[in-house]
CSV table of C-alpha atoms in Angstrom, one decimal:
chain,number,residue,atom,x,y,z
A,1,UNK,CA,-19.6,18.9,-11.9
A,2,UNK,CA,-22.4,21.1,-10.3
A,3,UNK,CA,-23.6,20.5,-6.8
A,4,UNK,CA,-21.1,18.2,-5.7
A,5,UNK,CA,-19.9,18.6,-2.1
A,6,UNK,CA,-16.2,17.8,-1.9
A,7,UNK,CA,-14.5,18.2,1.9
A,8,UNK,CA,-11.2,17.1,3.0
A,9,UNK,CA,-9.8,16.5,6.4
A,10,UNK,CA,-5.9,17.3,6.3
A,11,UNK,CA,-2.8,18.0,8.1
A,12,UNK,CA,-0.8,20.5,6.8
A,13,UNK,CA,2.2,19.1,7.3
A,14,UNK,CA,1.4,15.6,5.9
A,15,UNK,CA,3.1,14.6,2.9
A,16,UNK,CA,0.1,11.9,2.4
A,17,UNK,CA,-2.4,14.7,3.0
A,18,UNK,CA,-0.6,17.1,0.4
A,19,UNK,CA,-0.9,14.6,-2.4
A,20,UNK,CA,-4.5,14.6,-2.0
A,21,UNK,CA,-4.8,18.8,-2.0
A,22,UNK,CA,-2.1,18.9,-4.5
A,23,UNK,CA,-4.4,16.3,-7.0
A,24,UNK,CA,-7.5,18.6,-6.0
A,25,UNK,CA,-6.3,21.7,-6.9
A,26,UNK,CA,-4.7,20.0,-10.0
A,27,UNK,CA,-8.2,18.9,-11.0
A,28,UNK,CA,-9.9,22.6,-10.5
A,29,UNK,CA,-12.3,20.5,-8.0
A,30,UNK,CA,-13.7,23.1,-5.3
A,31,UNK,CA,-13.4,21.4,-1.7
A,32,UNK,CA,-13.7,22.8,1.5
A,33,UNK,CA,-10.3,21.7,4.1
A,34,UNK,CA,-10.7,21.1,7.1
A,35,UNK,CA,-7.3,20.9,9.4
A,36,UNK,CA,-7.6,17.8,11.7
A,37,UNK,CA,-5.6,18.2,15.0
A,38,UNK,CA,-4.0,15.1,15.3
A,39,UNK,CA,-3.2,15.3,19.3
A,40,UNK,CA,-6.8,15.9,19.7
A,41,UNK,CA,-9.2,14.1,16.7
A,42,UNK,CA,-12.3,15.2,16.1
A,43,UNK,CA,-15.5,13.2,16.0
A,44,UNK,CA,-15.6,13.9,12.3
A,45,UNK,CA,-12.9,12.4,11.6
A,46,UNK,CA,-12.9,9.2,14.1
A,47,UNK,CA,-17.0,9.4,12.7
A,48,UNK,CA,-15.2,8.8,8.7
A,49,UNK,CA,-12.0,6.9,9.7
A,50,UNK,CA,-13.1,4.5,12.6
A,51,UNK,CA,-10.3,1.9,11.4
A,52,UNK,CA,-7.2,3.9,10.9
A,53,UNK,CA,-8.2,7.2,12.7
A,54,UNK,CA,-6.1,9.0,10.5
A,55,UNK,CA,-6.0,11.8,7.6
A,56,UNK,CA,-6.6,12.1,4.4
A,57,UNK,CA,-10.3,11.5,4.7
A,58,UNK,CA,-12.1,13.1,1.6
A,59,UNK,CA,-16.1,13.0,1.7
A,60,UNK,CA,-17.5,13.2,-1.2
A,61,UNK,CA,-21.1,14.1,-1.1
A,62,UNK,CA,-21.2,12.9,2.5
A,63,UNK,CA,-19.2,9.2,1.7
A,64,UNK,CA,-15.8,8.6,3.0
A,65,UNK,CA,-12.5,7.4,1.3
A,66,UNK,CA,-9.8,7.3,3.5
A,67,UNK,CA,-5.8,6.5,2.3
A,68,UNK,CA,-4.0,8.2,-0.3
A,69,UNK,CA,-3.9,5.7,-2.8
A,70,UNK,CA,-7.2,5.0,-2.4
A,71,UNK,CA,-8.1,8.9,-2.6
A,72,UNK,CA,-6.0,9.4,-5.7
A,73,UNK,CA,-7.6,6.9,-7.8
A,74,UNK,CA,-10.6,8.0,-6.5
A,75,UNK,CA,-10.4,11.0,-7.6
A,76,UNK,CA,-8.8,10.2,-11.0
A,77,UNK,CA,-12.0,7.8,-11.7
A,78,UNK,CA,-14.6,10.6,-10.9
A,79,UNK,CA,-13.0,13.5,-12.6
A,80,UNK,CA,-11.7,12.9,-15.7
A,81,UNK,CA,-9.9,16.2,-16.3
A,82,UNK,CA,-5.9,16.5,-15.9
A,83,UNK,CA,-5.9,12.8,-15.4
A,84,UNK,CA,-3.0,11.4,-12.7
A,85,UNK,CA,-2.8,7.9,-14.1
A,86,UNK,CA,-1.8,6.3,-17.1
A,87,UNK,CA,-4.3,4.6,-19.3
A,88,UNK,CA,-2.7,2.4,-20.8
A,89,UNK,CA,-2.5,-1.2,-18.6
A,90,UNK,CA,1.1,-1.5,-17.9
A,91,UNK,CA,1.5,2.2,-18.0
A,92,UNK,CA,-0.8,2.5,-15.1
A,93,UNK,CA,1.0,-0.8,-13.2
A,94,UNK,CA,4.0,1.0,-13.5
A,95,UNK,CA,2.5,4.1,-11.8
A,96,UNK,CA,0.9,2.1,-9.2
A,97,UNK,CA,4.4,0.6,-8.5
A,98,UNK,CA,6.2,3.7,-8.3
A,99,UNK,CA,3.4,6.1,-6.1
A,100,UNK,CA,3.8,3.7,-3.6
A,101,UNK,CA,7.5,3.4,-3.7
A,102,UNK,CA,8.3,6.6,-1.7
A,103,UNK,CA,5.9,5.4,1.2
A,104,UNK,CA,7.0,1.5,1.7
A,105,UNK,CA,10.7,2.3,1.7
A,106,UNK,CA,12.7,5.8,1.3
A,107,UNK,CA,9.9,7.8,3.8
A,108,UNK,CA,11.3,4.9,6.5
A,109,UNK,CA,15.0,4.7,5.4
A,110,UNK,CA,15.1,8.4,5.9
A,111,UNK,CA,13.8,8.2,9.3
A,112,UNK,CA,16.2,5.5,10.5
A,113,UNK,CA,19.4,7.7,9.2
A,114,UNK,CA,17.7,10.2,11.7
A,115,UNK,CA,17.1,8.3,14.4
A,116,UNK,CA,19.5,5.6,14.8
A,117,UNK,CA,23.2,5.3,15.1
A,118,UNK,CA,26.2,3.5,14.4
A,119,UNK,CA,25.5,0.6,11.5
A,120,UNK,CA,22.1,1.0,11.7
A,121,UNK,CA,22.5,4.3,10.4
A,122,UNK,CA,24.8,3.4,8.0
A,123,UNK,CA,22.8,0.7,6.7
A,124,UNK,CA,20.2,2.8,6.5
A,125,UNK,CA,21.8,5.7,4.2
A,126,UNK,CA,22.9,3.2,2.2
A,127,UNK,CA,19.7,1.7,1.6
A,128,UNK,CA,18.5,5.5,0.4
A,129,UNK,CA,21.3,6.1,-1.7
A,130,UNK,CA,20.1,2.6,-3.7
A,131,UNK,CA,16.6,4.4,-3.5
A,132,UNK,CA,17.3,7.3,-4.6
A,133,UNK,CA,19.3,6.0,-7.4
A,134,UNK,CA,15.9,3.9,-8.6
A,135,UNK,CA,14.1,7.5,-8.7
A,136,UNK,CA,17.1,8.8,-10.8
A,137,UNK,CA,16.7,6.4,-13.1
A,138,UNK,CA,13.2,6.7,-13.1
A,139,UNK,CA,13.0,10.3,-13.9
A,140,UNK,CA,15.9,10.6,-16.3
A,141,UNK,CA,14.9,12.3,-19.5
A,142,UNK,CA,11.8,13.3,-18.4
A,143,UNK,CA,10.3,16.4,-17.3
A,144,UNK,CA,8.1,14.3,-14.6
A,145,UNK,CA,7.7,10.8,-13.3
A,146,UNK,CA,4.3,11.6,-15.1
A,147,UNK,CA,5.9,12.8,-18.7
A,148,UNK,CA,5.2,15.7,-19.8
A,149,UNK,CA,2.4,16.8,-17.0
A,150,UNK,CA,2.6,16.0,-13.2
A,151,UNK,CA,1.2,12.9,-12.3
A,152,UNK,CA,0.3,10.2,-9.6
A,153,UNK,CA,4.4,9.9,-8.8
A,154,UNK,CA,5.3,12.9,-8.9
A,155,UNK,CA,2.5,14.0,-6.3
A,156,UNK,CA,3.4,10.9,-4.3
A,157,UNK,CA,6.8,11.2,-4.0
A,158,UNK,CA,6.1,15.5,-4.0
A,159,UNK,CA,7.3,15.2,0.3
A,160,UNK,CA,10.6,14.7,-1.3
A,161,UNK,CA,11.0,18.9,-2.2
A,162,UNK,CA,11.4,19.6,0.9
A,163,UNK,CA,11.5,16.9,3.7
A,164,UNK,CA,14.5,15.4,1.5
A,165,UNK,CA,16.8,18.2,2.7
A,166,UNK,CA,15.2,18.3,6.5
A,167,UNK,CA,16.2,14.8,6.8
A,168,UNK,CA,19.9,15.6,5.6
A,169,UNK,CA,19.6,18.3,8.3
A,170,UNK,CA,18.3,15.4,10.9
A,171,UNK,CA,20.7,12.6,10.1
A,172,UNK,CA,23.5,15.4,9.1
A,173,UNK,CA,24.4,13.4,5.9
A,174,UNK,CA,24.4,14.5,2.2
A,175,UNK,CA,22.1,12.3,0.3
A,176,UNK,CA,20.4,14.3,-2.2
A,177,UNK,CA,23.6,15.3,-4.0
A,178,UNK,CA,23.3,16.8,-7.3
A,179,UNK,CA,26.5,15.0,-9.1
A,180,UNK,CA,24.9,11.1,-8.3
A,181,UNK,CA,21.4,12.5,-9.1
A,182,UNK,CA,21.2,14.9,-11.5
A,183,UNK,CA,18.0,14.0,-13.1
A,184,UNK,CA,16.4,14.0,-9.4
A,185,UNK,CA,17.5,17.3,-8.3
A,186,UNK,CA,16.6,19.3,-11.4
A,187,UNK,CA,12.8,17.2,-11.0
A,188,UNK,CA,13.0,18.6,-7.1
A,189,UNK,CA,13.5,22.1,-8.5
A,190,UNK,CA,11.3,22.1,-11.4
A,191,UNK,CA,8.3,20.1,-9.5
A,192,UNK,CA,8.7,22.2,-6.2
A,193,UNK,CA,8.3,25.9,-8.8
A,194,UNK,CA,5.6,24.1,-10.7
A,195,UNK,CA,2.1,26.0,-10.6
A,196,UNK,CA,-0.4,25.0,-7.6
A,197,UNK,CA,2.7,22.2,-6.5
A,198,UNK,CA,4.4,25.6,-4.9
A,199,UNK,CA,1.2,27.2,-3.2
A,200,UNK,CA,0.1,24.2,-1.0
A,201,UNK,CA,4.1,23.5,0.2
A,202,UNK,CA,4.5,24.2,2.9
A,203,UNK,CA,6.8,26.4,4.9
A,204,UNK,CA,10.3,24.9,5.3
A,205,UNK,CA,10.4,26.3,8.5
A,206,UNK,CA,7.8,25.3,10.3
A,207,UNK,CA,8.0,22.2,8.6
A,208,UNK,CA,11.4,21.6,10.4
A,209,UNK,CA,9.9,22.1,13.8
A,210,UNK,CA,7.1,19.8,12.8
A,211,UNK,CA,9.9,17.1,11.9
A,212,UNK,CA,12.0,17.6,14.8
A,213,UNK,CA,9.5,16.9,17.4
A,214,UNK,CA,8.3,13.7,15.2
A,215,UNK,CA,12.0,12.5,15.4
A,216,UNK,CA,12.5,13.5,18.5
A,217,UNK,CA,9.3,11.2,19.9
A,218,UNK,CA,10.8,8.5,17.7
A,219,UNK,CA,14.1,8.2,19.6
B,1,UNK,CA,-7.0,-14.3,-25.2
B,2,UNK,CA,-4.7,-16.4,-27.2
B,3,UNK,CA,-1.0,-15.7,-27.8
B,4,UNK,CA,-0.8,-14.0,-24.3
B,5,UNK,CA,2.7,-15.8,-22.0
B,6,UNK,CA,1.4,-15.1,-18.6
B,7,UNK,CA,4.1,-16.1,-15.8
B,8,UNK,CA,4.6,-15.7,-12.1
B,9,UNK,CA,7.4,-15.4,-10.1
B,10,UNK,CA,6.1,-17.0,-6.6
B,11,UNK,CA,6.7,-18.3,-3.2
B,12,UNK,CA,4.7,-21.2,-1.8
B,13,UNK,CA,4.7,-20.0,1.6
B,14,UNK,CA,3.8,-16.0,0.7
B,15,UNK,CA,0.4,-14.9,1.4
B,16,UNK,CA,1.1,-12.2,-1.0
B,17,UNK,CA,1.5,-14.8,-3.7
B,18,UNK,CA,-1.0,-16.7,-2.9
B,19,UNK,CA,-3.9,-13.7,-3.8
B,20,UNK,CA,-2.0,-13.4,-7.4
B,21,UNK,CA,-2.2,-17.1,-7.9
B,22,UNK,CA,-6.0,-17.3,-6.6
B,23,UNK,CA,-6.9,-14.3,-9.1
B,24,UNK,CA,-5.4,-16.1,-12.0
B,25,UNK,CA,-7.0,-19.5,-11.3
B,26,UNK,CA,-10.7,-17.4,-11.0
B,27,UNK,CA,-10.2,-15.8,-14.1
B,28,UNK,CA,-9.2,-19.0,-16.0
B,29,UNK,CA,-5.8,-17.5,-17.1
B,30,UNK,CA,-3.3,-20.2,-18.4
B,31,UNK,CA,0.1,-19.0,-16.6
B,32,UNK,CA,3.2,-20.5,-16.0
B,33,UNK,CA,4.2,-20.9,-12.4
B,34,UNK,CA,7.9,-20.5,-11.1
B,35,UNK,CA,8.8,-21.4,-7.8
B,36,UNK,CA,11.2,-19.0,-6.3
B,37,UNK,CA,13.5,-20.0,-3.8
B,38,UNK,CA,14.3,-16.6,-1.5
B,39,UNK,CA,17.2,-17.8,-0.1
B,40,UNK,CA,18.7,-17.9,-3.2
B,41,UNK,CA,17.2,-15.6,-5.4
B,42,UNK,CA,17.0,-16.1,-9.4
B,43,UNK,CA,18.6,-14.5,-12.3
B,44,UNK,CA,14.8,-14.0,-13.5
B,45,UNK,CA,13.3,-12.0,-10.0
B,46,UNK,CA,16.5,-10.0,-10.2
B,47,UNK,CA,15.8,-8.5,-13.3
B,48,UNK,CA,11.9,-8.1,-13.2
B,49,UNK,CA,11.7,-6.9,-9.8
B,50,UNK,CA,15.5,-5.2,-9.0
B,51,UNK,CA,13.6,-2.6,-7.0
B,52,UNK,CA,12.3,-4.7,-4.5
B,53,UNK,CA,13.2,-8.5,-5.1
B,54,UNK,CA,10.5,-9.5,-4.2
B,55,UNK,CA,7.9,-12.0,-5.2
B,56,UNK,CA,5.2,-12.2,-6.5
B,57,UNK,CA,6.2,-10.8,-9.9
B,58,UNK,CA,3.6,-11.3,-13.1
B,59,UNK,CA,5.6,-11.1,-16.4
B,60,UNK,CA,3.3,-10.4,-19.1
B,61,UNK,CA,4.4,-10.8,-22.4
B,62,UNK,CA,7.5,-10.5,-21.1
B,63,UNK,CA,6.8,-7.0,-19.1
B,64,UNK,CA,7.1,-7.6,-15.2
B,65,UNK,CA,4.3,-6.3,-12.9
B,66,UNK,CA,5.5,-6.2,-9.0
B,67,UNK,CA,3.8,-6.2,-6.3
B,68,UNK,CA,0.1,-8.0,-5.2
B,69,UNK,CA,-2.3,-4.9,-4.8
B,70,UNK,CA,-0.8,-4.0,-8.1
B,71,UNK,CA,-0.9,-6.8,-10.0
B,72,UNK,CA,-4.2,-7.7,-9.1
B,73,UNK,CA,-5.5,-4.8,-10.3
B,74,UNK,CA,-3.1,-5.0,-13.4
B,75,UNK,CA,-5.4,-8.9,-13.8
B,76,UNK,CA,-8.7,-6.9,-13.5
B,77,UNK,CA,-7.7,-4.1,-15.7
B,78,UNK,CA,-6.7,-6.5,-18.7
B,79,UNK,CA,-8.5,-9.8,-18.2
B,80,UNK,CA,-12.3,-9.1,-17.3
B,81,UNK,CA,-14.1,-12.4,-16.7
B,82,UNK,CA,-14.9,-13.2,-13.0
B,83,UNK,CA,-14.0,-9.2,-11.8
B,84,UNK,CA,-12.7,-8.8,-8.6
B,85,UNK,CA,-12.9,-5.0,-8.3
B,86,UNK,CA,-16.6,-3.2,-8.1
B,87,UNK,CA,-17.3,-1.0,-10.9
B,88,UNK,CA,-18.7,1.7,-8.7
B,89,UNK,CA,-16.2,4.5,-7.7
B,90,UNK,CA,-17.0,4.3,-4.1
B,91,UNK,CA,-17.4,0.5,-3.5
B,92,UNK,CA,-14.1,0.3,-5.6
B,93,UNK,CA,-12.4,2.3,-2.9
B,94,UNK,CA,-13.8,0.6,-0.3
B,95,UNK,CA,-12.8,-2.6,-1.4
B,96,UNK,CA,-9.4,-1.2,-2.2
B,97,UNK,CA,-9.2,-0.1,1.3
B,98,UNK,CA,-10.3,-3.0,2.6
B,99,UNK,CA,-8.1,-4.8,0.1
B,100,UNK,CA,-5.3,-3.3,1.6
B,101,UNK,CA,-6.1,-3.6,5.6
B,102,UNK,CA,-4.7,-6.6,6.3
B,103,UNK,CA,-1.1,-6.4,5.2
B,104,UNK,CA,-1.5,-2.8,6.6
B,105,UNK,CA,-2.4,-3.9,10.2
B,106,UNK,CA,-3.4,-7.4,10.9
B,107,UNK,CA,-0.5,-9.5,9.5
B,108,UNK,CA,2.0,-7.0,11.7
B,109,UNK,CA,-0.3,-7.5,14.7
B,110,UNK,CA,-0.5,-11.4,14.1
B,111,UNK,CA,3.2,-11.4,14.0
B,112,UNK,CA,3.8,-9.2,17.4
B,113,UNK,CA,1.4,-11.5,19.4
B,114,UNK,CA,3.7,-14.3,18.7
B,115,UNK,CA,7.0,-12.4,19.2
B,116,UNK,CA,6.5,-10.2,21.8
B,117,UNK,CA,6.1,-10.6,25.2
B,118,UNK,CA,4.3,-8.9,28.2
B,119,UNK,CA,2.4,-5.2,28.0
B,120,UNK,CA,3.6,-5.4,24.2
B,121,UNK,CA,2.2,-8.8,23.4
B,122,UNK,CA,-1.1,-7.7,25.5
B,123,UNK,CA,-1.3,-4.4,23.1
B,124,UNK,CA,-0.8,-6.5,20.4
B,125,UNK,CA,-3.7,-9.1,21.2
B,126,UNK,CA,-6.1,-6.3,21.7
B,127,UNK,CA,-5.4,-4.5,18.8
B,128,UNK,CA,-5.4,-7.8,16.5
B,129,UNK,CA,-9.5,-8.3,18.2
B,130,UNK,CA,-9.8,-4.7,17.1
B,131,UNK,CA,-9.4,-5.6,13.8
B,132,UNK,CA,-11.2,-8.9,13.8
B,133,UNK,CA,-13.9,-6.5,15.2
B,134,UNK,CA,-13.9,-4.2,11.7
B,135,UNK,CA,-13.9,-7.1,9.6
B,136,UNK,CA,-16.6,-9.1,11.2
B,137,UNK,CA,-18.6,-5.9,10.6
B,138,UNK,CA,-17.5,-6.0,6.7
B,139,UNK,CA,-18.6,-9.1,6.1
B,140,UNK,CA,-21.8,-9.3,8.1
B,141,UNK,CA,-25.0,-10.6,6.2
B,142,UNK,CA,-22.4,-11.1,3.1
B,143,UNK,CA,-21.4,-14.6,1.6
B,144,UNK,CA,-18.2,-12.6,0.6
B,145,UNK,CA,-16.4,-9.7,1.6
B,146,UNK,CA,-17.2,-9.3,-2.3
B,147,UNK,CA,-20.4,-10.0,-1.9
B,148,UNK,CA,-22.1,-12.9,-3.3
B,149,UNK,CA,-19.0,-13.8,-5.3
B,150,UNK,CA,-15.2,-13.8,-4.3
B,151,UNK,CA,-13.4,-10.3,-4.6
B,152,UNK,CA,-10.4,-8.5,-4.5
B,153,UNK,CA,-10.5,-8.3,-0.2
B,154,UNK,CA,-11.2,-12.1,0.2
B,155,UNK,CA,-7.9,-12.6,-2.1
B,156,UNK,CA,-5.9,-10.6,-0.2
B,157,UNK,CA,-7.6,-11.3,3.8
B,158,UNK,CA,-7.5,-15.0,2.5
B,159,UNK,CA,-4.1,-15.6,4.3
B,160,UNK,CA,-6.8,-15.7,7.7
B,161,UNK,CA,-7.9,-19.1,6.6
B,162,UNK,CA,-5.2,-21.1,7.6
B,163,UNK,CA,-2.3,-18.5,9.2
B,164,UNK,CA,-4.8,-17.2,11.7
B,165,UNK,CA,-5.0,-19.9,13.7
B,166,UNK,CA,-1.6,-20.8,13.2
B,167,UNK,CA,-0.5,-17.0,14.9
B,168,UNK,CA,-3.0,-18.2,17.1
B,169,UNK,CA,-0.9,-21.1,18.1
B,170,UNK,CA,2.3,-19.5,18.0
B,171,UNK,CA,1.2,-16.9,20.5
B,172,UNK,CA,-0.9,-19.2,22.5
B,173,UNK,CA,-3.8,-17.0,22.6
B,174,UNK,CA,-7.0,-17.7,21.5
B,175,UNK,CA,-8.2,-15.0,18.6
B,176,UNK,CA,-10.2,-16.1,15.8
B,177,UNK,CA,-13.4,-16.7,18.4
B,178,UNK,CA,-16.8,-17.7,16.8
B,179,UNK,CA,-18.7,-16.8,19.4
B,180,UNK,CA,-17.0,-12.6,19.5
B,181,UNK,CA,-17.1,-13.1,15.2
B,182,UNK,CA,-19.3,-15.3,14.4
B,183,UNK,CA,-19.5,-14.1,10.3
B,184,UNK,CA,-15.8,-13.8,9.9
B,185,UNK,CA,-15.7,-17.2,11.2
B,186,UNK,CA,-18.7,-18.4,8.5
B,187,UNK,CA,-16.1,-16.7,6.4
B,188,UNK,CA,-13.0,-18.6,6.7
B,189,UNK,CA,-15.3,-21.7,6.7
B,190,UNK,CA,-17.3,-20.7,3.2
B,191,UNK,CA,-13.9,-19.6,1.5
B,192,UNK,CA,-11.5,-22.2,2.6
B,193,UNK,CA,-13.8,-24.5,0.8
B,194,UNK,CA,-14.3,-22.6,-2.4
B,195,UNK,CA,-13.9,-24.1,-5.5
B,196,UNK,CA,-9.8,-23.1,-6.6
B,197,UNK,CA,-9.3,-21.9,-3.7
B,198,UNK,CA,-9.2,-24.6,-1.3
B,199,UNK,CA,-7.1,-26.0,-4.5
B,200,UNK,CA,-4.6,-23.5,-4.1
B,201,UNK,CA,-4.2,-23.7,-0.2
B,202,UNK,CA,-1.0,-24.8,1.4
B,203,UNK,CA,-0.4,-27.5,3.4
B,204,UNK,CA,-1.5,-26.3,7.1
B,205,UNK,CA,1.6,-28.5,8.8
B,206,UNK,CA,4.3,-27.2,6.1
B,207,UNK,CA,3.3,-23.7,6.4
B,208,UNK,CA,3.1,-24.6,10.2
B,209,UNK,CA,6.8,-25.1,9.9
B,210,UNK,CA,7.7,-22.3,7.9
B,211,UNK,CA,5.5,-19.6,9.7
B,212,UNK,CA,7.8,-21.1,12.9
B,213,UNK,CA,11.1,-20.3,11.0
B,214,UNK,CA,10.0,-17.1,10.4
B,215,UNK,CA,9.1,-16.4,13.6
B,216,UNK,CA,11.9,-17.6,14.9
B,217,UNK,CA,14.4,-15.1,12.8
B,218,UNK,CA,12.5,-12.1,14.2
B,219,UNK,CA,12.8,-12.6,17.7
């Protein structure tokens, strides 16, 4: 599509800004990033996000969509090409169901086996273990959560690739382990080499200093 | 459609069951309604939502949907009488943004103004008249947040027609002011009086009690 004006205000080391750049490049659309400094905002963004003050914001030919969800479908609805959802009705539910699934619990759970102590901790590794689990079972005998071609899980729950291991590292407990997930791991390593997927991840490393300070300010 | 078995899985009390049940009633769709008791949880939510067990669930010819935002766009998708989503791109991420705002923000905030106390219950108040703010801006000069017919974010901000002033009375603050939002307040009035919706509407004094309980448990 010709004269469209696509812009996106991100984070680098958001996994709810990735999904959208991931779905962006996935689609071939052009867009122009813009890196939002979160400790300072800019107008722009408190200008396109007045409720949540917060990235993602795409603007699409100067309207705003703010939330990832929201973003995603967005996008899938406009262009049609390398679709991210399901078309079929209970196909899609299921999708729906499942991008949000990394977000309302294993994004917390791994936090609290970083942060807190004692049973809390416990409880909390637990809980991701169960998670983790559902994903296994999810993904077995497929290449993706999507099929055969990436789609809105995979890029949802995409963080996993590498903040899975940096919260090991933080709560200094083995969750991702190859022998209860096998399934999970080989999508980790076969989503994280995938083409586009592996250009916009970003550096472990500074990714771990990124996390760090996060968890740190959370304790 | 004929030959379709529509059932829900639901609670009386849940504001998150009550948008699912409100959608089905709009769209005339014959369901069967079972009351789930979370205390002790069925056989039947077990298996169709072991994820989560959670309600609401919609079984559709025998396949389980979970989850509201889901399963209301799951009703929109397949039954389209009385839609609740715009068919424009943008307005159909606005409203799904909207949609979504006030399980996101407000029903948290609610619940901290009546649990918390001091500077926290004072940041709490501020921030739930922040929100009022945004929403009284939404639904300015509009008979619905849909517009002139109920949609998707009057489904799901519906739970403000009777639980708002209930948080109101739990925290002993004074919120839901008609002078400060005088549309949102036109609001509540217009949609509490609905046709199937007012139909649909708990008891004020037994969710009264039950909002108390719950309360109660998280302090």
């Amino acid at each position: 599509m010709a004269d469209e004006e696509v812009k996106v205000l991100s984070t680098w080391s958001s996994p709810f800004c990735l999904r959208v750049v991931w779905a962006l490049r996935l689609k071939g659309i052009e867009y122009e990033y813009i890196e939002e400094d979160l400790s300072n905002k800019s107008p722009l963004l408190l200008q396109y996000n007045p409720v949540h003050k917060k990235v993602p914001v795409l603007v699409h030919n100067g309207k705003p969509v703010c939330e990832s969800f929201v973003i995603l479908e967005y996008l899938d609805h406009i262009w049609k090409q390398n679709r991210i959802l399901p078309d079929h009705p209970h196909e899609r539910a299921m999708a729906r169901f499942w991008a949000r699934f990394g977000d309302d619990k294993l994004l917390h759970l791994f936090t609290m086996t970083a942060i807190k102590h004692g049973k809390e901790k416990e409880e909390a590794f637990e809980a991701v273990l169960e998670c983790l689990k559902a994903l296994e079972e999810e993904v077995k005998g497929k290449k993706f959560f999507g099929g055969e071609e990436i789609g809105v899980v995979d890029l949802c729950i995409g963080w996993l690739v590498n903040l899975g291991s940096l919260f090991e590292e933080a709560a200094d407990l083995k969750m991702l382990d190859e022998n209860r997930f096998p399934s999970l791991l080989k999508w980790i390593d076969r989503f994280s080499k995938a083409p586009i997927i592996k250009d916009e991840l970003p550096s472990r490393d500074k990714l771990a200093s990124t996390l760090h300070l996060a968890l740190k300010s959370l304790k």
